[in-house]
Amino acid sequence: MKFYSETSSTETRIPMSNFLREVSEDETIQTVLDGLTCDHKHISSKYFYDETGSKLFEEITRLPEYYLTRTEQIILERSSFQIAGKLKNVDIIELGSGGSSKISLLLNSVPAESRGSVRYIPVDISQAAIENSAQILIRNFPGLKIHGVIADFEKQLNRIPGDANRLICFFGSTIGNLSRKESHKFMGDLGRTLQPGGMLLLGVDRVKDRDMLEKAYNDNKKITEKFNRNILNVANNLAGTDFDPDMFEHIAFYNEDHSRIEMHLKAKERMRIFCPYLNSKIIIEKGETIHTENSHKFTSRHIEELALAGGLEIHNIFSDRNKWFSLIQFRKNV
Ligand code: AVJ
């Protein structure tokens, strides 16, 4: 379905496609409840991002301990000319676009005279996020074409428009939320959507010392704690449960065997959770945990495995001087 964004008089309308309604509400409820009624309780980290969760995440990106976003932005600033300095006739697809700041750093390097041949395609589950960032980009990059896509990019990659030459951007180390196996499958999917010569720009957080990693997910201001607990509010809204987030403790630690940060919520007391879609209550024992996130970190080996899984060549690796974070430019071979 294609439509045009709602606007106030000073705004420009941009074309939008919404494929999200095809992922049914029932399916979401089922997924959430499956995770809460099995042996090792879990809620997928993709449910963190309701309005409150997205705001909390924004706040996290500004925390001194959370070096990821800041570092990736520095890398983008320094590498954008090399990546985008000669771009033309291309669809730039940004997966999980959220705000406009990262893509702006890239667009800064696209020559103004090529802008007319460049189309920006933000893909996000939030229509508001796409509309807001589109308005900013239209103002800052006159001539740029934008087509917003509301979709769950993990499931709906094939719905993304663009038959032209593609540059796919997947920033923020969000790929780290997938298991290694899922990330390889996803790379395969991404690789298949690229034509020969097409590029993928992937942000990945690197394996580093435990202390620095754990501090990034246990910040002093306890914003990450709020962010973690908020997923129970999201579950309540999606599945009608009656979790009290304050009855859970925030746990985040580095699991070295899997090179990943894990986040969990640990029950302070035994509790019985009501759900209108279940005929018995969900029992949570005191001390029992709900696994809410894996955030995988990457070694050079992991990066090579991603390339292999995607059938892509590693064209460039841009990192900060401490090698805390990397932006990998993959290229599909002819
Ligand atoms: C958005 C998935 C990259 O894993 O660092 C931040 C989310 N979780 N603090 C991450 C997150 C806790 C973030 N990603």
mmCIF file of C-alpha atoms and ligand atoms in Angstrom:
data_model
loop_
_atom_site.group_PDB
_atom_site.id
_atom_site.type_symbol
_atom_site.label_atom_id
_atom_site.label_comp_id
_atom_site.label_asym_id
_atom_site.label_seq_id
_atom_site.Cartn_x
_atom_site.Cartn_y
_atom_site.Cartn_z
ATOM 1 C CA MET A 1 0.000 0.000 0.000
ATOM 2 C CA LYS A 2 1.379 3.375 -0.964
ATOM 3 C CA PHE A 3 0.227 6.675 0.488
ATOM 4 C CA TYR A 4 1.570 10.104 1.321
ATOM 5 C CA SER A 5 2.590 11.271 4.755
ATOM 6 C CA GLU A 6 0.350 13.575 6.777
ATOM 7 C CA THR A 7 1.773 17.053 6.902
ATOM 8 C CA SER A 8 1.282 20.477 8.369
ATOM 9 C CA SER A 9 1.341 23.388 5.893
ATOM 10 C CA THR A 10 5.076 24.001 6.140
ATOM 11 C CA GLU A 11 6.003 20.390 5.471
ATOM 12 C CA THR A 12 6.583 18.423 2.311
ATOM 13 C CA ARG A 13 4.718 15.211 1.726
ATOM 14 C CA ILE A 14 6.830 12.151 1.127
ATOM 15 C CA PRO A 15 5.692 8.865 -0.394
ATOM 16 C CA MET A 16 5.311 6.078 2.156
ATOM 17 C CA SER A 17 4.630 2.365 2.002
ATOM 18 C CA ASN A 18 3.225 0.512 4.975
ATOM 19 C CA PHE A 19 3.753 -3.253 5.074
ATOM 20 C CA LEU A 20 3.511 -3.561 8.822
ATOM 21 C CA ARG A 21 -0.187 -4.405 8.934
ATOM 22 C CA GLU A 22 0.745 -7.669 7.237
ATOM 23 C CA VAL A 23 2.540 -8.777 10.396
ATOM 24 C CA SER A 24 -0.540 -9.560 12.415
ATOM 25 C CA GLU A 25 -1.225 -8.552 15.973
ATOM 26 C CA ASP A 26 -2.059 -12.183 16.815
ATOM 27 C CA GLU A 27 1.384 -13.238 15.684
ATOM 28 C CA THR A 28 2.985 -10.636 17.968
ATOM 29 C CA ILE A 29 0.903 -11.701 20.981
ATOM 30 C CA GLN A 30 1.741 -15.335 20.277
ATOM 31 C CA THR A 31 5.474 -14.584 20.087
ATOM 32 C CA VAL A 32 5.443 -12.619 23.341
ATOM 33 C CA LEU A 33 3.430 -15.283 25.193
ATOM 34 C CA ASP A 34 5.520 -18.182 23.866
ATOM 35 C CA GLY A 35 8.559 -16.483 25.360
ATOM 36 C CA LEU A 36 6.877 -15.980 28.726
ATOM 37 C CA THR A 37 5.502 -19.494 29.115
ATOM 38 C CA CYS A 38 8.553 -21.561 28.205
ATOM 39 C CA ASP A 39 11.363 -22.876 30.409
ATOM 40 C CA HIS A 40 13.807 -20.034 29.975
ATOM 41 C CA LYS A 41 11.585 -16.992 29.900
ATOM 42 C CA HIS A 42 12.467 -14.360 27.350
ATOM 43 C CA ILE A 43 11.060 -11.348 25.498
ATOM 44 C CA SER A 44 12.610 -10.363 22.162
ATOM 45 C CA SER A 45 14.664 -7.165 22.289
ATOM 46 C CA LYS A 46 12.785 -5.851 19.282
ATOM 47 C CA TYR A 47 9.927 -5.040 21.671
ATOM 48 C CA PHE A 48 11.998 -2.494 23.607
ATOM 49 C CA TYR A 49 11.096 0.296 21.230
ATOM 50 C CA ASP A 50 7.663 1.661 22.026
ATOM 51 C CA GLU A 51 7.498 5.446 22.403
ATOM 52 C CA THR A 52 8.949 5.415 25.920
ATOM 53 C CA GLY A 53 11.554 2.809 25.007
ATOM 54 C CA SER A 54 12.691 4.787 21.975
ATOM 55 C CA LYS A 55 13.080 7.921 24.109
ATOM 56 C CA LEU A 56 15.019 5.993 26.734
ATOM 57 C CA PHE A 57 17.271 4.547 24.047
ATOM 58 C CA GLU A 58 17.900 8.080 22.730
ATOM 59 C CA GLU A 59 18.917 9.004 26.258
ATOM 60 C CA ILE A 60 21.221 5.977 26.444
ATOM 61 C CA THR A 61 23.028 7.091 23.290
ATOM 62 C CA ARG A 62 24.006 10.312 25.074
ATOM 63 C CA LEU A 63 25.352 8.640 28.233
ATOM 64 C CA PRO A 64 29.100 8.898 28.849
ATOM 65 C CA GLU A 65 29.332 5.119 29.365
ATOM 66 C CA TYR A 66 27.520 4.253 26.147
ATOM 67 C CA TYR A 67 30.363 4.799 23.686
ATOM 68 C CA LEU A 68 28.716 2.956 20.747
ATOM 69 C CA THR A 69 26.628 5.682 19.077
ATOM 70 C CA ARG A 70 29.166 8.427 19.643
ATOM 71 C CA THR A 71 32.003 6.309 18.276
ATOM 72 C CA GLU A 72 30.056 5.218 15.222
ATOM 73 C CA GLN A 73 29.268 8.852 14.457
ATOM 74 C CA ILE A 74 32.932 9.792 14.626
ATOM 75 C CA ILE A 75 33.771 6.943 12.247
ATOM 76 C CA LEU A 76 31.004 8.003 9.859
ATOM 77 C CA GLU A 77 32.190 11.596 9.835
ATOM 78 C CA ARG A 78 35.697 10.500 8.991
ATOM 79 C CA SER A 79 34.795 7.912 6.362
ATOM 80 C CA SER A 80 31.733 9.408 4.691
ATOM 81 C CA PHE A 81 33.611 11.038 1.835
ATOM 82 C CA GLN A 82 35.298 7.789 0.929
ATOM 83 C CA ILE A 83 31.944 5.994 1.030
ATOM 84 C CA ALA A 84 29.596 8.568 -0.481
ATOM 85 C CA GLY A 85 31.802 11.139 -2.248
ATOM 86 C CA LYS A 86 31.066 9.698 -5.681
ATOM 87 C CA LEU A 87 27.549 8.356 -5.151
ATOM 88 C CA LYS A 88 24.940 8.801 -7.866
ATOM 89 C CA ASN A 89 21.989 6.840 -9.267
ATOM 90 C CA VAL A 90 21.563 4.950 -6.046
ATOM 91 C CA ASP A 91 18.897 3.989 -3.549
ATOM 92 C CA ILE A 92 20.229 4.407 -0.015
ATOM 93 C CA ILE A 93 18.239 2.069 2.201
ATOM 94 C CA GLU A 94 18.549 2.536 5.941
ATOM 95 C CA LEU A 95 17.281 -0.323 8.103
ATOM 96 C CA GLY A 96 15.928 0.674 11.520
ATOM 97 C CA SER A 97 16.479 4.276 10.555
ATOM 98 C CA GLY A 98 15.101 5.960 13.693
ATOM 99 C CA GLY A 99 16.559 9.487 13.805
ATOM 100 C CA SER A 100 18.195 11.384 10.941
ATOM 101 C CA SER A 101 21.632 12.050 12.425
ATOM 102 C CA LYS A 102 23.611 9.103 11.067
ATOM 103 C CA ILE A 103 22.339 9.253 7.519
ATOM 104 C CA SER A 104 22.958 13.018 7.528
ATOM 105 C CA LEU A 105 26.641 12.367 8.110
ATOM 106 C CA LEU A 106 26.679 10.205 4.998
ATOM 107 C CA LEU A 107 24.516 12.528 2.894
ATOM 108 C CA ASN A 108 26.866 15.411 3.742
ATOM 109 C CA SER A 109 29.374 13.784 1.416
ATOM 110 C CA VAL A 110 27.052 13.171 -1.530
ATOM 111 C CA PRO A 111 27.838 15.926 -4.076
ATOM 112 C CA ALA A 112 24.901 18.364 -4.245
ATOM 113 C CA GLU A 113 24.667 17.909 -8.035
ATOM 114 C CA SER A 114 24.165 14.129 -7.586
ATOM 115 C CA ARG A 115 21.400 14.452 -5.010
ATOM 116 C CA GLY A 116 18.676 14.360 -7.637
ATOM 117 C CA SER A 117 19.761 10.861 -8.621
ATOM 118 C CA VAL A 118 19.842 9.615 -5.028
ATOM 119 C CA ARG A 119 16.793 8.285 -3.241
ATOM 120 C CA TYR A 120 16.786 7.744 0.505
ATOM 121 C CA ILE A 121 14.597 4.870 1.715
ATOM 122 C CA PRO A 122 14.275 4.788 5.510
ATOM 123 C CA VAL A 123 12.825 1.513 6.817
ATOM 124 C CA ASP A 124 11.428 1.484 10.333
ATOM 125 C CA ILE A 125 8.468 0.140 12.268
ATOM 126 C CA SER A 126 7.732 3.661 13.502
ATOM 127 C CA GLN A 127 5.895 5.910 11.038
ATOM 128 C CA ALA A 128 6.494 8.929 13.287
ATOM 129 C CA ALA A 129 10.254 8.346 13.275
ATOM 130 C CA ILE A 130 10.303 8.169 9.468
ATOM 131 C CA GLU A 131 8.178 11.293 9.032
ATOM 132 C CA ASN A 132 10.144 13.379 11.491
ATOM 133 C CA SER A 133 13.518 12.492 10.071
ATOM 134 C CA ALA A 134 12.273 12.931 6.482
ATOM 135 C CA GLN A 135 11.242 16.527 7.231
ATOM 136 C CA ILE A 136 14.684 17.332 8.587
ATOM 137 C CA LEU A 137 16.441 15.709 5.625
ATOM 138 C CA ILE A 138 14.283 17.452 3.025
ATOM 139 C CA ARG A 139 15.175 20.771 4.591
ATOM 140 C CA ASN A 140 18.893 20.032 4.873
ATOM 141 C CA PHE A 141 19.358 18.236 1.549
ATOM 142 C CA PRO A 142 17.196 19.936 -1.074
ATOM 143 C CA GLY A 143 16.673 17.758 -4.129
ATOM 144 C CA LEU A 144 16.985 14.483 -2.227
ATOM 145 C CA LYS A 145 14.176 12.043 -2.980
ATOM 146 C CA ILE A 146 12.742 10.119 -0.033
ATOM 147 C CA HIS A 147 10.443 7.115 0.087
ATOM 148 C CA GLY A 148 9.547 5.944 3.606
ATOM 149 C CA VAL A 149 8.876 2.267 4.296
ATOM 150 C CA ILE A 150 7.083 1.118 7.409
ATOM 151 C CA ALA A 151 8.068 -2.516 7.823
ATOM 152 C CA ASP A 152 9.719 -5.120 10.027
ATOM 153 C CA PHE A 153 12.941 -5.341 8.045
ATOM 154 C CA GLU A 154 13.924 -8.716 9.460
ATOM 155 C CA LYS A 155 10.853 -10.355 7.970
ATOM 156 C CA GLN A 156 10.021 -8.007 5.114
ATOM 157 C CA LEU A 157 13.292 -7.241 3.330
ATOM 158 C CA ASN A 158 11.738 -8.306 0.046
ATOM 159 C CA ARG A 159 9.098 -5.566 0.290
ATOM 160 C CA ILE A 160 11.616 -2.755 0.200
ATOM 161 C CA PRO A 161 11.394 -0.828 -3.092
ATOM 162 C CA GLY A 162 14.360 0.028 -5.227
ATOM 163 C CA ASP A 163 15.470 -1.625 -8.410
ATOM 164 C CA ALA A 164 18.371 0.737 -8.820
ATOM 165 C CA ASN A 165 21.847 0.279 -7.497
ATOM 166 C CA ARG A 166 21.564 -0.101 -3.727
ATOM 167 C CA LEU A 167 23.522 1.002 -0.710
ATOM 168 C CA ILE A 168 22.059 -0.653 2.380
ATOM 169 C CA CYS A 169 22.921 0.910 5.743
ATOM 170 C CA PHE A 170 22.442 -0.971 8.990
ATOM 171 C CA PHE A 171 23.974 1.113 11.740
ATOM 172 C CA GLY A 172 24.256 0.933 15.510
ATOM 173 C CA SER A 173 25.364 -2.708 15.873
ATOM 174 C CA THR A 174 21.697 -3.657 15.867
ATOM 175 C CA ILE A 175 22.755 -6.823 14.024
ATOM 176 C CA GLY A 176 24.246 -7.811 17.395
ATOM 177 C CA ASN A 177 20.736 -8.461 18.684
ATOM 178 C CA LEU A 178 20.489 -11.493 16.409
ATOM 179 C CA SER A 179 22.072 -14.812 17.342
ATOM 180 C CA ARG A 180 25.174 -15.644 15.298
ATOM 181 C CA LYS A 181 23.110 -18.068 13.263
ATOM 182 C CA GLU A 182 20.306 -15.552 12.653
ATOM 183 C CA SER A 183 22.840 -12.888 11.710
ATOM 184 C CA HIS A 184 24.297 -15.212 9.085
ATOM 185 C CA LYS A 185 20.875 -15.912 7.669
ATOM 186 C CA PHE A 186 20.140 -12.191 7.634
ATOM 187 C CA MET A 187 23.419 -11.478 5.827
ATOM 188 C CA GLY A 188 22.371 -14.047 3.233
ATOM 189 C CA ASP A 189 19.048 -12.235 2.791
ATOM 190 C CA LEU A 190 20.819 -8.872 2.530
ATOM 191 C CA GLY A 191 23.350 -10.233 0.062
ATOM 192 C CA ARG A 192 20.572 -11.491 -2.174
ATOM 193 C CA THR A 193 18.861 -8.082 -2.287
ATOM 194 C CA LEU A 194 22.027 -6.462 -3.655
ATOM 195 C CA GLN A 195 22.964 -6.363 -7.293
ATOM 196 C CA PRO A 196 26.593 -6.794 -8.348
ATOM 197 C CA GLY A 197 28.413 -3.658 -7.270
ATOM 198 C CA GLY A 198 25.859 -3.010 -4.517
ATOM 199 C CA MET A 199 27.111 -2.106 -1.048
ATOM 200 C CA LEU A 200 26.219 -2.821 2.562
ATOM 201 C CA LEU A 201 27.395 -0.525 5.358
ATOM 202 C CA LEU A 202 27.205 -2.345 8.664
ATOM 203 C CA GLY A 203 27.998 -0.910 12.105
ATOM 204 C CA VAL A 204 29.361 -3.457 14.596
ATOM 205 C CA ASP A 205 30.490 -3.130 18.190
ATOM 206 C CA ARG A 206 33.836 -4.875 18.766
ATOM 207 C CA VAL A 207 34.899 -7.349 21.428
ATOM 208 C CA LYS A 208 36.806 -5.451 24.109
ATOM 209 C CA ASP A 209 37.537 -5.589 27.810
ATOM 210 C CA ARG A 210 34.716 -6.690 30.028
ATOM 211 C CA ASP A 211 34.756 -3.644 32.251
ATOM 212 C CA MET A 212 34.087 -1.179 29.477
ATOM 213 C CA LEU A 213 31.347 -3.346 27.976
ATOM 214 C CA GLU A 214 29.584 -3.893 31.277
ATOM 215 C CA LYS A 215 29.703 -0.198 32.202
ATOM 216 C CA ALA A 216 27.971 0.663 28.907
ATOM 217 C CA TYR A 217 24.988 -1.469 29.972
ATOM 218 C CA ASN A 218 25.035 -0.558 33.679
ATOM 219 C CA ASP A 219 25.152 3.215 33.548
ATOM 220 C CA ASN A 220 25.346 5.389 36.634
ATOM 221 C CA LYS A 221 22.109 7.221 35.911
ATOM 222 C CA LYS A 222 20.325 3.871 35.613
ATOM 223 C CA ILE A 223 18.722 4.752 32.287
ATOM 224 C CA THR A 224 19.535 1.298 30.900
ATOM 225 C CA GLU A 225 17.786 -0.180 33.925
ATOM 226 C CA LYS A 226 14.653 1.848 33.098
ATOM 227 C CA PHE A 227 14.956 0.863 29.454
ATOM 228 C CA ASN A 228 15.197 -2.824 30.386
ATOM 229 C CA ARG A 229 12.234 -2.686 32.779
ATOM 230 C CA ASN A 230 10.121 -0.808 30.241
ATOM 231 C CA ILE A 231 9.931 -3.910 28.060
ATOM 232 C CA LEU A 232 7.449 -5.264 30.635
ATOM 233 C CA ASN A 233 5.208 -2.247 29.996
ATOM 234 C CA VAL A 234 5.454 -3.030 26.313
ATOM 235 C CA ALA A 235 4.520 -6.671 27.016
ATOM 236 C CA ASN A 236 1.570 -5.463 29.101
ATOM 237 C CA ASN A 237 0.364 -3.319 26.203
ATOM 238 C CA LEU A 238 0.859 -6.016 23.597
ATOM 239 C CA ALA A 239 -0.345 -9.087 25.477
ATOM 240 C CA GLY A 240 -2.559 -7.609 28.220
ATOM 241 C CA THR A 241 -0.382 -8.949 31.030
ATOM 242 C CA ASP A 242 -0.089 -7.177 34.398
ATOM 243 C CA PHE A 243 3.654 -7.106 35.087
ATOM 244 C CA ASP A 244 4.872 -4.602 37.646
ATOM 245 C CA PRO A 245 8.284 -3.567 36.244
ATOM 246 C CA ASP A 246 9.423 -2.412 39.696
ATOM 247 C CA MET A 247 9.299 -6.003 40.914
ATOM 248 C CA PHE A 248 12.302 -6.802 38.721
ATOM 249 C CA GLU A 249 15.989 -6.105 39.024
ATOM 250 C CA HIS A 250 18.102 -5.075 36.013
ATOM 251 C CA ILE A 251 20.942 -7.468 35.213
ATOM 252 C CA ALA A 252 23.489 -6.899 32.443
ATOM 253 C CA PHE A 253 26.765 -8.784 32.089
ATOM 254 C CA TYR A 254 29.283 -9.860 29.491
ATOM 255 C CA ASN A 255 29.078 -13.516 28.501
ATOM 256 C CA GLU A 256 32.570 -14.190 27.243
ATOM 257 C CA ASP A 257 31.806 -17.635 25.794
ATOM 258 C CA HIS A 258 29.358 -16.031 23.375
ATOM 259 C CA SER A 259 31.070 -12.619 23.127
ATOM 260 C CA ARG A 260 27.863 -10.889 24.035
ATOM 261 C CA ILE A 261 26.233 -8.628 26.576
ATOM 262 C CA GLU A 262 23.156 -10.259 28.042
ATOM 263 C CA MET A 263 20.370 -8.342 29.710
ATOM 264 C CA HIS A 264 17.885 -9.996 32.020
ATOM 265 C CA LEU A 265 15.154 -8.995 34.464
ATOM 266 C CA LYS A 266 15.291 -10.828 37.782
ATOM 267 C CA ALA A 267 12.133 -11.241 39.874
ATOM 268 C CA LYS A 268 12.469 -9.775 43.386
ATOM 269 C CA GLU A 269 9.548 -11.902 44.623
ATOM 270 C CA ARG A 270 7.456 -14.847 43.470
ATOM 271 C CA MET A 271 4.553 -13.572 41.396
ATOM 272 C CA ARG A 272 1.548 -14.634 39.381
ATOM 273 C CA ILE A 273 0.961 -12.780 36.143
ATOM 274 C CA PHE A 274 -2.490 -12.544 34.625
ATOM 275 C CA CYS A 275 -3.025 -12.681 30.879
ATOM 276 C CA PRO A 276 -6.441 -12.531 29.156
ATOM 277 C CA TYR A 277 -5.229 -14.887 26.420
ATOM 278 C CA LEU A 278 -4.124 -17.672 28.779
ATOM 279 C CA ASN A 279 -6.282 -19.890 30.961
ATOM 280 C CA SER A 280 -3.800 -19.992 33.804
ATOM 281 C CA LYS A 281 -1.533 -17.425 35.378
ATOM 282 C CA ILE A 282 2.149 -17.191 34.495
ATOM 283 C CA ILE A 283 4.131 -18.140 37.604
ATOM 284 C CA ILE A 284 7.447 -16.401 38.126
ATOM 285 C CA GLU A 285 9.583 -17.664 40.977
ATOM 286 C CA LYS A 286 11.602 -15.355 43.183
ATOM 287 C CA GLY A 287 15.018 -14.998 41.523
ATOM 288 C CA GLU A 288 13.777 -16.256 38.162
ATOM 289 C CA THR A 289 14.978 -14.260 35.182
ATOM 290 C CA ILE A 290 13.475 -13.068 31.921
ATOM 291 C CA HIS A 291 16.078 -12.766 29.180
ATOM 292 C CA THR A 292 15.487 -9.491 27.335
ATOM 293 C CA GLU A 293 18.519 -8.915 25.139
ATOM 294 C CA ASN A 294 21.652 -10.328 23.589
ATOM 295 C CA SER A 295 24.022 -7.765 22.184
ATOM 296 C CA HIS A 296 26.737 -9.657 20.335
ATOM 297 C CA LYS A 297 30.192 -8.145 19.957
ATOM 298 C CA PHE A 298 32.398 -8.821 16.958
ATOM 299 C CA THR A 299 35.964 -10.013 16.362
ATOM 300 C CA SER A 300 37.703 -9.943 12.961
ATOM 301 C CA ARG A 301 36.756 -13.586 12.609
ATOM 302 C CA HIS A 302 33.074 -12.799 13.203
ATOM 303 C CA ILE A 303 33.240 -10.081 10.540
ATOM 304 C CA GLU A 304 34.747 -12.512 8.027
ATOM 305 C CA GLU A 305 31.976 -14.979 8.828
ATOM 306 C CA LEU A 306 29.366 -12.290 8.120
ATOM 307 C CA ALA A 307 30.933 -11.617 4.724
ATOM 308 C CA LEU A 308 30.992 -15.301 3.878
ATOM 309 C CA ALA A 309 27.383 -15.779 4.945
ATOM 310 C CA GLY A 310 26.292 -12.833 2.790
ATOM 311 C CA GLY A 311 28.335 -13.821 -0.232
ATOM 312 C CA LEU A 312 29.930 -10.393 0.050
ATOM 313 C CA GLU A 313 33.442 -9.044 -0.103
ATOM 314 C CA ILE A 314 34.845 -6.851 2.663
ATOM 315 C CA HIS A 315 35.608 -3.655 0.799
ATOM 316 C CA ASN A 316 36.680 -1.474 3.727
ATOM 317 C CA ILE A 317 36.741 -1.547 7.511
ATOM 318 C CA PHE A 318 36.560 1.860 9.165
ATOM 319 C CA SER A 319 37.255 1.981 12.904
ATOM 320 C CA ASP A 320 38.035 4.528 15.594
ATOM 321 C CA ARG A 321 41.625 4.559 16.782
ATOM 322 C CA ASN A 322 40.810 2.413 19.816
ATOM 323 C CA LYS A 323 38.986 -0.143 17.661
ATOM 324 C CA TRP A 324 35.959 0.077 19.912
ATOM 325 C CA PHE A 325 33.554 0.057 16.992
ATOM 326 C CA SER A 326 33.740 -0.610 13.257
ATOM 327 C CA LEU A 327 31.848 0.346 10.172
ATOM 328 C CA ILE A 328 32.198 -2.434 7.614
ATOM 329 C CA GLN A 329 31.674 -1.694 3.946
ATOM 330 C CA PHE A 330 30.745 -4.913 2.159
ATOM 331 C CA ARG A 331 30.500 -5.138 -1.616
ATOM 332 C CA LYS A 332 28.637 -7.599 -3.776
ATOM 333 C CA ASN A 333 30.941 -8.861 -6.483
ATOM 334 C CA VAL A 334 30.137 -8.813 -10.152
HETATM 335 C C1 AVJ B 1 20.400 -0.740 19.675
HETATM 336 C C2 AVJ B 1 20.793 -3.040 19.923
HETATM 337 C C3 AVJ B 1 22.586 -1.588 19.427
HETATM 338 O O1 AVJ B 1 22.709 -3.528 22.029
HETATM 339 O O2 AVJ B 1 23.749 -1.724 22.564
HETATM 340 C C4 AVJ B 1 21.399 -0.263 24.540
HETATM 341 C C5 AVJ B 1 20.446 -1.559 22.528
HETATM 342 N N1 AVJ B 1 20.494 -2.155 24.949
HETATM 343 N N2 AVJ B 1 21.488 -0.502 25.860
HETATM 344 C C6 AVJ B 1 22.766 -2.309 22.125
HETATM 345 C C7 AVJ B 1 20.776 -1.324 23.962
HETATM 346 C C8 AVJ B 1 20.928 -1.642 26.098
HETATM 347 C C9 AVJ B 1 21.612 -1.450 21.620
HETATM 348 N N3 AVJ B 1 21.323 -1.724 20.202
#
